[in-house]
Coordinates of C-alpha atoms in Angstrom, one line a residue:
M23 CA -21.6 0.6 16.7
G24 CA -22.5 -1.1 19.8
D25 CA -24.7 -4.9 18.9
S26 CA -26.0 -3.6 15.3
K27 CA -25.7 -6.1 12.8
L28 CA -23.4 -3.6 10.8
N29 CA -21.8 -4.8 13.8
S30 CA -20.4 -7.5 11.7
D31 CA -19.7 -6.4 8.4
I32 CA -16.4 -6.2 7.0
V33 CA -17.2 -3.9 4.5
V34 CA -18.0 -1.3 6.9
Y35 CA -15.4 -1.8 8.9
N36 CA -13.1 -1.4 6.1
I37 CA -15.5 2.0 5.1
L38 CA -14.4 3.0 8.3
I39 CA -11.1 2.9 8.9
N40 CA -10.7 4.4 5.1
G41 CA -12.6 7.5 6.4
A42 CA -10.4 7.7 10.0
G43 CA -7.1 6.8 8.2
K44 CA -8.0 10.2 5.5
C45 CA -9.1 12.2 8.1
G46 CA -6.1 12.1 10.1
K47 CA -7.8 10.3 12.2
V48 CA -5.2 6.8 12.6
D49 CA -5.5 6.0 16.2
I50 CA -9.4 5.5 15.7
A51 CA -8.5 3.8 12.9
R52 CA -6.3 1.6 14.6
V53 CA -8.8 0.6 16.8
L54 CA -11.5 -0.5 14.3
F55 CA -8.8 -2.3 12.9
Q56 CA -7.4 -4.3 16.1
G57 CA -12.0 -4.3 17.4
L58 CA -12.0 -6.1 13.6
I59 CA -9.6 -8.8 15.0
D60 CA -10.6 -9.1 19.0
K61 CA -14.1 -10.4 17.4
G62 CA -13.0 -12.3 15.3
L63 CA -13.7 -10.6 12.2
Q64 CA -11.6 -12.5 8.6
L65 CA -9.7 -9.1 7.6
N66 CA -9.3 -9.1 3.9
V67 CA -6.7 -7.3 2.0
R68 CA -8.6 -4.7 1.4
T69 CA -8.6 -3.8 5.0
Y70 CA -5.1 -4.4 5.7
N71 CA -4.9 -2.1 1.9
V72 CA -6.8 0.7 3.7
M73 CA -4.9 0.4 7.2
I74 CA -1.9 1.0 5.4
S75 CA -2.2 3.8 3.4
G76 CA -4.0 5.4 6.6
F77 CA 0.1 4.6 8.6
C78 CA 2.0 5.5 5.0
R79 CA -0.5 9.4 5.5
E80 CA 0.9 9.6 8.6
G81 CA 4.6 8.7 8.0
Q82 CA 4.4 5.6 10.7
L83 CA 6.5 3.4 7.5
G84 CA 7.3 1.3 10.4
E85 CA 3.5 0.2 11.4
A86 CA 2.7 -0.2 8.0
K87 CA 5.9 -1.9 7.3
L88 CA 5.0 -4.5 10.1
L89 CA 0.8 -5.0 8.7
F90 CA 2.6 -5.5 5.2
L91 CA 4.6 -7.9 6.9
K92 CA 2.2 -10.4 8.4
M93 CA -0.2 -10.4 5.7
D94 CA 2.0 -13.2 4.2
E95 CA 2.4 -14.7 7.5
I96 CA -1.7 -14.7 8.1
G97 CA -2.5 -15.9 5.2
C98 CA -3.6 -12.5 3.8
P99 CA -1.2 -11.9 0.9
P100 CA -0.3 -8.7 -0.5
D101 CA -2.1 -7.3 -3.5
N102 CA -0.7 -5.4 -6.3
V103 CA -2.5 -2.4 -4.3
T104 CA -0.8 -3.6 -1.3
Y105 CA 2.4 -2.6 -3.1
H106 CA 0.9 1.0 -4.6
V107 CA 0.3 1.7 -1.3
F108 CA 3.4 1.2 0.7
L109 CA 5.7 1.6 -2.5
Q110 CA 3.3 5.1 -2.6
G111 CA 3.8 6.0 0.9
C112 CA 7.7 4.8 1.3
L113 CA 8.4 7.4 -1.9
K114 CA 5.9 10.4 -0.4
N115 CA 8.0 9.9 3.0
K116 CA 11.3 10.0 2.0
H117 CA 11.7 6.3 3.0
Y118 CA 13.8 4.4 0.6
D119 CA 15.2 0.8 2.7
D120 CA 12.2 -1.9 1.4
V121 CA 12.1 -0.1 -2.4
K122 CA 14.3 -2.2 -3.8
M123 CA 12.9 -5.2 -2.2
L124 CA 9.4 -3.8 -2.7
L125 CA 10.1 -3.5 -6.7
Q126 CA 11.7 -7.4 -6.7
E127 CA 8.7 -8.9 -5.0
M128 CA 6.1 -6.8 -7.5
D129 CA 8.4 -8.3 -10.1
G130 CA 8.6 -11.8 -8.0
R131 CA 5.0 -11.9 -7.9
G132 CA 4.0 -10.8 -11.9
Y133 CA 2.9 -7.1 -10.3
S134 CA 3.4 -4.6 -12.1
L135 CA 3.3 -0.1 -11.9
D136 CA 0.5 2.3 -11.9
A137 CA 0.3 5.2 -13.5
S138 CA 1.2 7.0 -10.2
T139 CA 3.1 5.4 -8.5
L140 CA 5.6 5.0 -11.4
S141 CA 4.6 8.7 -11.8
L142 CA 6.4 9.1 -7.9
F143 CA 9.3 6.8 -8.7
I144 CA 10.1 9.2 -12.2
D145 CA 10.3 12.6 -10.0
H146 CA 12.1 11.2 -7.4
I147 CA 15.1 10.2 -9.7
A148 CA 14.7 12.8 -11.6
A149 CA 15.4 14.7 -7.9
G150 CA 18.6 13.0 -7.5
L151 CA 16.7 11.0 -4.4
L152 CA 16.9 7.4 -5.6
D153 CA 19.4 6.0 -7.8
R154 CA 19.0 6.2 -11.5
S155 CA 20.0 2.4 -11.5
M156 CA 16.1 2.2 -9.9
L157 CA 15.0 2.6 -14.2
K158 CA 15.6 -1.2 -15.2
L159 CA 14.2 -2.5 -12.1
L160 CA 11.2 -0.2 -12.6
G161 CA 10.9 -1.0 -16.4
K162 CA 10.7 -4.6 -15.2
L163 CA 7.2 -4.0 -13.9
V164 CA 5.3 -1.7 -16.3
S165 CA 2.9 -3.0 -18.7
K166 CA 2.3 -2.9 -21.9
E167 CA -0.5 -1.0 -21.3
L168 CA 0.9 1.7 -19.4
M169 CA 3.7 2.0 -22.0
D170 CA 1.0 1.9 -24.7
H171 CA -0.6 4.7 -23.9
P172 CA -1.0 7.5 -25.6
R173 CA -0.5 10.0 -23.0
L174 CA 2.7 9.3 -22.3
C175 CA 4.1 9.4 -25.9
T176 CA 3.2 13.2 -26.3

């Protein structure tokens, strides 16, 4: 991007990082992400979410976890979307070590599960990949709106 005015626009970087991650070019996404830090640009929660998503998509859960943990340290706490992205990455990659901790943190922060993340949990529990004892914790994280959704009741 050289010295263009777009060079300092975090939104443009978020789009580029997201696109690179979705195309399986997580190394390019990492270079762009690091470039933001090197330029002293303020990273936002969206920037972290797209980078964590890219790492998860490529099965690099260790890298995703490092970024996830770094967010609180630098004063950019994970939001509900961050938890969904990281939880889905853990489930899809069968990396269950941190799932319970993430669910407990979500509960402590007052976050809830979205339909796609809940569906993944149910699939993994039904397949015997996760302990059924998770159902109680999951129940605490399902929003009233989701429970009242007519499609879930049919």
